[in-house]
Short mmCIF file of C-alpha atoms in Angstrom, two decimals:
data_model
loop_
_atom_site.label_atom_id
_atom_site.label_comp_id
_atom_site.label_asym_id
_atom_site.label_seq_id
_atom_site.Cartn_x
_atom_site.Cartn_y
_atom_site.Cartn_z
CA MET A 30 -103.81 296.90 67.52
CA ARG A 31 -101.42 295.69 64.86
CA PRO A 32 -100.40 292.02 64.72
CA ASN A 33 -97.06 290.67 65.86
CA ILE A 34 -94.89 290.63 62.71
CA ILE A 35 -92.24 287.94 62.28
CA CYS A 36 -89.91 288.37 59.31
CA HIS A 37 -89.41 284.75 58.24
CA MET A 38 -86.73 284.33 55.57
CA ILE A 39 -84.24 281.80 54.27
CA SER A 40 -80.85 282.99 53.07
CA SER A 41 -77.55 281.67 51.85
CA ILE A 42 -74.55 281.91 54.19
CA ASP A 43 -73.76 285.30 52.63
CA GLY A 44 -77.28 286.61 53.20
CA ARG A 45 -78.54 286.35 49.62
CA LEU A 46 -82.14 285.79 48.66
CA LEU A 47 -82.37 284.01 45.30
CA THR A 48 -82.82 280.36 46.21
CA GLU A 49 -82.62 279.16 42.60
CA ARG A 50 -78.90 280.04 42.70
CA TRP A 51 -78.12 277.66 45.56
CA ASN A 52 -77.08 274.01 45.62
CA ALA A 53 -77.72 271.44 48.34
CA PRO A 54 -74.74 270.07 50.31
CA ASN A 55 -74.59 267.09 47.93
CA GLY A 56 -74.25 269.45 44.94
CA GLU A 57 -77.77 268.77 43.66
CA PRO A 58 -80.28 271.58 42.94
CA ALA A 59 -81.79 272.55 46.27
CA THR A 60 -85.24 273.93 45.39
CA GLY A 61 -87.36 271.16 46.91
CA LEU A 62 -85.23 270.91 50.03
CA ILE A 63 -85.28 274.67 50.58
CA HIS A 64 -89.07 274.82 50.25
CA ARG A 65 -89.57 271.95 52.68
CA VAL A 66 -87.25 273.34 55.36
CA TYR A 67 -88.71 276.83 55.01
CA GLU A 68 -92.36 275.77 55.22
CA GLU A 69 -91.80 273.39 58.13
CA ALA A 70 -90.20 276.19 60.15
CA ALA A 71 -92.96 278.61 59.15
CA GLY A 72 -95.55 276.16 60.42
CA ARG A 73 -93.99 276.30 63.88
CA LEU A 74 -94.27 280.09 64.16
CA GLY A 75 -98.03 280.15 64.62
CA GLY A 76 -98.82 282.80 62.03
CA GLN A 77 -102.38 283.40 60.87
CA GLY A 78 -101.13 284.35 57.44
CA TRP A 79 -98.21 285.64 55.41
CA MET A 80 -97.37 288.92 53.76
CA VAL A 81 -95.18 289.73 50.74
CA GLY A 82 -94.47 292.46 48.22
CA ARG A 83 -95.86 292.56 44.70
CA ARG A 84 -92.77 291.18 43.00
CA THR A 85 -92.71 288.18 45.32
CA MET A 86 -96.44 287.58 44.86
CA ALA A 87 -95.94 287.72 41.08
CA HIS A 88 -94.36 284.26 41.36
CA TYR A 89 -97.88 283.02 42.20
CA ILE A 90 -100.08 285.53 40.35
CA GLU A 91 -98.46 286.13 36.99
CA ASP A 92 -101.10 288.28 35.28
CA GLN A 93 -100.38 291.99 35.64
CA ARG A 94 -101.70 295.23 34.19
CA LYS A 95 -100.51 298.76 33.55
CA PRO A 96 -102.38 300.82 36.16
CA GLN A 97 -104.06 304.16 35.48
CA LEU A 98 -103.61 305.86 38.86
CA LEU A 99 -105.77 308.74 40.07
CA GLU A 100 -104.10 312.15 40.00
CA GLN A 101 -105.04 312.73 43.64
CA PRO A 102 -105.41 310.20 46.46
CA LEU A 103 -108.97 309.31 47.38
CA LYS A 104 -109.93 307.73 50.69
CA ARG A 105 -112.37 304.83 50.37
CA PRO A 106 -113.49 302.11 52.77
CA ALA A 107 -111.73 298.79 53.02
CA PHE A 108 -113.43 295.66 51.74
CA LYS A 109 -113.57 292.36 53.60
CA GLY A 110 -114.27 289.27 51.54
CA SER A 111 -115.04 285.87 53.04
CA PRO A 112 -111.90 284.33 54.53
CA ALA A 113 -114.01 281.53 56.02
CA GLY A 114 -111.37 280.41 58.49
CA ARG A 115 -108.51 280.40 55.98
CA LYS A 116 -105.10 281.89 56.62
CA LEU A 117 -104.34 285.18 54.88
CA ALA A 118 -102.11 285.73 51.85
CA VAL A 119 -101.42 289.46 52.01
CA VAL A 120 -99.76 291.36 49.17
CA LEU A 121 -98.50 294.94 49.24
CA ASP A 122 -99.35 296.15 45.74
CA PRO A 123 -99.51 299.98 45.94
CA SER A 124 -100.32 300.60 42.27
CA GLY A 125 -102.68 297.66 41.90
CA LYS A 126 -100.70 295.87 39.21
CA LEU A 127 -101.68 292.28 39.98
CA LEU A 128 -104.75 290.82 38.27
CA HIS A 129 -106.51 288.49 40.69
CA ALA A 130 -108.77 285.78 39.28
CA GLY A 131 -110.12 284.84 42.71
CA ASP A 132 -109.58 285.13 46.43
CA ASP A 133 -107.85 281.78 47.02
CA LEU A 134 -104.13 281.12 46.86
CA ASP A 135 -103.13 277.59 47.82
CA GLY A 136 -105.97 277.51 50.32
CA ASP A 137 -105.31 280.98 51.77
CA HIS A 138 -107.52 284.08 51.44
CA VAL A 139 -105.95 286.87 49.39
CA VAL A 140 -105.79 290.39 50.84
CA SER A 141 -104.38 293.27 48.77
CA ILE A 142 -102.96 296.45 50.32
CA VAL A 143 -103.13 299.23 47.74
CA SER A 144 -102.64 303.00 47.69
CA GLU A 145 -105.39 305.62 47.74
CA ARG A 146 -104.56 306.46 44.11
CA VAL A 147 -105.76 303.12 42.75
CA GLU A 148 -108.73 303.66 40.45
CA GLU A 149 -112.22 302.50 41.41
CA ALA A 150 -112.46 300.04 38.52
CA TYR A 151 -109.56 298.07 39.99
CA LEU A 152 -111.16 297.98 43.43
CA GLU A 153 -114.38 296.81 41.81
CA SER A 154 -112.49 293.94 40.17
CA LEU A 155 -111.10 292.93 43.57
CA ARG A 156 -114.57 292.97 45.11
CA ARG A 157 -115.98 291.00 42.20
CA ASN A 158 -113.36 288.31 42.76
CA GLY A 159 -113.81 288.25 46.52
CA VAL A 160 -110.34 289.68 47.22
CA SER A 161 -110.21 291.72 50.43
CA TYR A 162 -108.37 295.03 50.30
CA LEU A 163 -107.10 297.88 52.46
CA LEU A 164 -105.98 301.33 51.31
CA SER A 165 -102.60 302.53 52.54
CA GLY A 166 -101.87 306.23 52.09
CA SER A 167 -101.33 308.20 48.91
CA ASP A 168 -98.45 306.01 47.72
CA GLY A 169 -98.86 302.81 49.71
CA SER A 170 -96.29 303.83 52.29
CA GLY A 171 -98.70 304.02 55.23
CA LEU A 172 -97.58 300.62 56.47
CA SER A 173 -98.31 301.12 60.16
CA ASP A 174 -101.96 302.05 59.62
CA ALA A 175 -102.40 299.29 57.05
CA VAL A 176 -101.13 296.47 59.27
CA ALA A 177 -103.13 297.82 62.23
CA ALA A 178 -106.26 297.77 60.08
CA LEU A 179 -105.36 294.26 58.91
CA GLY A 180 -105.16 293.09 62.51
CA GLU A 181 -108.49 294.64 63.41
CA MET A 182 -110.37 293.52 60.31
CA PHE A 183 -109.30 289.88 60.49
CA ASP A 184 -108.43 289.57 64.21
CA VAL A 185 -104.85 288.67 63.26
CA LYS A 186 -102.47 288.25 66.19
CA THR A 187 -99.35 287.08 64.33
CA ILE A 188 -98.41 287.29 60.65
CA LEU A 189 -95.25 286.27 58.80
CA LEU A 190 -93.46 288.83 56.63
CA GLN A 191 -91.82 286.85 53.83
CA GLY A 192 -90.10 289.35 51.56
CA GLY A 193 -88.79 290.34 49.29
CA GLY A 194 -85.89 292.29 50.62
CA THR A 195 -87.31 295.70 49.69
CA ILE A 196 -90.52 295.14 51.65
CA ASN A 197 -88.57 293.73 54.58
CA GLY A 198 -86.38 296.84 54.56
CA ALA A 199 -89.38 299.15 54.54
CA PHE A 200 -90.96 297.32 57.47
CA LEU A 201 -87.69 297.38 59.42
CA ALA A 202 -87.22 301.12 58.92
CA ALA A 203 -90.83 301.72 59.98
CA GLY A 204 -90.28 299.79 63.21
CA LEU A 205 -92.85 297.15 62.30
CA ILE A 206 -90.80 293.96 62.67
CA ASP A 207 -91.03 292.28 66.07
CA GLU A 208 -88.90 289.24 65.35
CA PHE A 209 -86.53 287.88 62.72
CA SER A 210 -86.80 284.17 61.95
CA THR A 211 -83.81 283.48 59.71
CA LEU A 212 -82.94 280.14 58.14
CA ILE A 213 -79.33 280.01 56.96
CA PHE A 214 -78.98 277.41 54.23
CA PRO A 215 -75.52 275.83 53.70
CA SER A 216 -74.80 277.44 50.34
CA VAL A 217 -73.00 280.59 49.19
CA ASP A 218 -74.20 282.78 46.34
CA GLY A 219 -71.02 284.86 46.22
CA MET A 220 -72.12 287.26 43.48
CA ALA A 221 -72.08 291.02 44.05
CA GLY A 222 -75.38 292.80 43.54
CA ILE A 223 -77.68 289.86 44.27
CA ALA A 224 -80.69 290.77 46.42
CA SER A 225 -80.37 290.18 50.14
CA ILE A 226 -83.08 289.33 52.65
CA VAL A 227 -83.27 292.97 53.84
CA ASP A 228 -82.75 295.65 51.16
CA TYR A 229 -83.79 299.09 52.36
CA HIS A 230 -83.75 301.72 49.60
CA GLY A 231 -82.35 304.98 50.95
CA SER A 232 -79.23 307.09 50.95
CA ARG A 233 -75.90 305.48 51.86
CA THR A 234 -75.94 307.35 55.16
CA THR A 235 -79.28 305.84 56.19
CA GLN A 236 -79.15 303.17 58.89
CA PRO A 237 -82.63 301.60 59.01
CA SER A 238 -81.79 299.41 62.02
CA SER A 239 -80.07 302.09 64.13
CA ASP A 240 -83.03 302.41 66.52
CA PHE A 241 -83.11 298.72 67.32
CA ARG A 242 -81.09 295.96 68.92
CA PHE A 243 -81.49 292.26 68.26
CA GLN A 244 -81.67 289.66 71.02
CA LEU A 245 -81.15 285.99 70.26
CA ALA A 246 -84.29 284.08 71.23
CA GLY A 247 -83.44 280.66 69.85
CA ASN A 248 -81.24 278.64 67.55
CA GLU A 249 -81.64 275.19 66.08
CA THR A 250 -80.01 273.01 63.43
CA LEU A 251 -82.50 271.64 60.91
CA GLU A 252 -82.37 269.35 57.88
CA ALA A 253 -79.24 269.43 55.69
CA GLY A 254 -77.36 271.59 58.18
CA THR A 255 -79.71 274.55 57.85
CA VAL A 256 -79.38 276.78 60.92
CA TRP A 257 -82.51 278.47 62.28
CA LEU A 258 -81.92 281.70 64.20
CA ARG A 259 -84.63 283.68 65.96
CA HIS A 260 -84.00 287.23 67.14
CA LYS A 261 -86.35 289.54 69.02
CA VAL A 262 -86.28 293.12 67.75
CA LEU A 263 -86.01 295.55 70.66
CA ARG A 264 -86.09 299.32 70.50
CA ARG A 265 -82.98 301.01 71.86
CA HIS A 266 -83.50 303.24 74.88
CA VAL A 267 -82.26 306.75 74.27
CA ALA A 268 -80.54 308.26 77.32
#
């Protein structure tokens, strides 16, 4: 059974994602304040780990490579390292671009979800560094099977999905988000084209949330006037 997935994000009033573009209410740079408010709220959600896309994880793991993907997908078994009671830091990295030097990220155990076209040498490097991995379809799009396997392998009941917007959009469209935990920080980006907290990539006629409705489950005002909204994601009943 797959874990409960809570999409936990912080946004500006206009729904933008890039926190380095925001100022605190007093006009000062807001980076430290944003991090503190975000992490304190995350700690109250009871997640056994967190999950992000490759570009978000690249803020923590800077070394990358140019992958040499297999011409055809090849199914291979997953690998479980030694989490040893740590929370999980899960990255969706279909092409295997990130170069991991070890399995620990700020005290959390790293798990990589890659596609079946990743070459064996890359998987060997993950094993050598103790990084757990799961294979997710021919192009990494088999999200449902991957998160179900994640839940079974590590007995994960709840995990936090923390962006970026593209990954959040893919999970929403796949029906894999059970709750939105959204912190609205009192700042406005205001610039057209800046990434938002959910950015599904599809045609203009696509409506990735059309099968769902969103029920308010809680709201709270936090430090510096940040508003915390929690919404349950419910599937619409078709008559």
